[in-house]
XYZ file of C-alpha atoms in Angstrom:
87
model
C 8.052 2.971 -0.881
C 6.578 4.051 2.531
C 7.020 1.287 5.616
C 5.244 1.416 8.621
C 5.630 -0.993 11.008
C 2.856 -1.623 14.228
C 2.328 -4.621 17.074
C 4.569 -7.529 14.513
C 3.234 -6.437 11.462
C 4.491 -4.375 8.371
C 2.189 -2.436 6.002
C 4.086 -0.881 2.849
C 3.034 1.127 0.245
C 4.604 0.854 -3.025
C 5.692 3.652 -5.763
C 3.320 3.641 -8.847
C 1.164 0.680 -7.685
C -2.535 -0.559 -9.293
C -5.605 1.051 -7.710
C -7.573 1.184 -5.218
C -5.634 2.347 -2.596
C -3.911 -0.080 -0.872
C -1.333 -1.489 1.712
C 0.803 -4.965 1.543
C 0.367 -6.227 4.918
C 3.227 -8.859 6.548
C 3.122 -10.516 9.152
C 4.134 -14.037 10.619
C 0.842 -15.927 9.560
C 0.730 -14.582 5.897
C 0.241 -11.418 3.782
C -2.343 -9.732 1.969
C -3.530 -6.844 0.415
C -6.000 -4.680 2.146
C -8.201 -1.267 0.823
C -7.058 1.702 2.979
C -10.417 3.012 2.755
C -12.441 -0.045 3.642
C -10.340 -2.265 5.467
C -11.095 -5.518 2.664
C -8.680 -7.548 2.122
C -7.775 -7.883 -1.918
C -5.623 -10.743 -2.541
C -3.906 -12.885 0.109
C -4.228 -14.529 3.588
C -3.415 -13.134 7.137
C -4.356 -14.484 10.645
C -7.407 -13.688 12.508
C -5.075 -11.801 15.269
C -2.840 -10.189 12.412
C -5.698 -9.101 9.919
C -7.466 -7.246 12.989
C -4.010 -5.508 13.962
C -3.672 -4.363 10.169
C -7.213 -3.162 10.014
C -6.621 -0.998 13.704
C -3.483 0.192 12.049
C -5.169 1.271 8.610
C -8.305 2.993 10.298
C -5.748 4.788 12.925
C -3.625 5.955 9.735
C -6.311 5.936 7.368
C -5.261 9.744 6.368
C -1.277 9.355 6.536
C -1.634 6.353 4.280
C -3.779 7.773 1.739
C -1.892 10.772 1.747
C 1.239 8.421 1.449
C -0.512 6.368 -0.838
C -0.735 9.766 -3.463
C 2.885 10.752 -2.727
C 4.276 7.089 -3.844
C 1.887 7.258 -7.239
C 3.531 10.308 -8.168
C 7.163 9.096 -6.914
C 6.924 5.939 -9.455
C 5.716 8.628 -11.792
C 9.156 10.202 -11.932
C 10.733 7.033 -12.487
C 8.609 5.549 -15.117
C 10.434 4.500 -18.287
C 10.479 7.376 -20.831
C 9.155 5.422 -24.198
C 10.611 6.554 -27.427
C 8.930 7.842 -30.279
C 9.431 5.466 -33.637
C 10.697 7.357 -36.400
């Protein structure tokens, strides 16, 4: 998981996590999930105030995250569960 925390709000990035790229954004009026690369929100509901933070934040990081975003998918690779074969 990758954390980055700006002006009251959090926006994570969890290992091995659906596409598109995305962040979880927290903050005191909500949460949602926002599009790195376009700044729309996915699922979820954030203040006014917050939502514009977390979209500053995203286009000021927009390459760390994504970068972040391909280091976590291949992080929850490693720790997929291993399925057996049947015999």
């Amino acid at each position: 998981m990758f954390l980055l925390k700006t002006k009251g709000i959090r926006l994570r990035i969890f290992n091995f996590d659906h596409e598109p790229p995305h962040v979880h954004v927290a903050g005191d009026s909500g949460w949602a999930k926002i599009e790195i690369e376009e700044g729309s929100i996915i699922e979820g509901h954030i203040g006014t105030g917050e939502l514009k933070k977390a979209r500053r934040a995203i286009k000021d990081n927009r390459a760390r995250l994504l970068l972040e975003w391909e280091k976590a998918q291949e992080r929850g690779k490693k720790h997929e569960p291993r399925r057996h074969k049947s015999r």
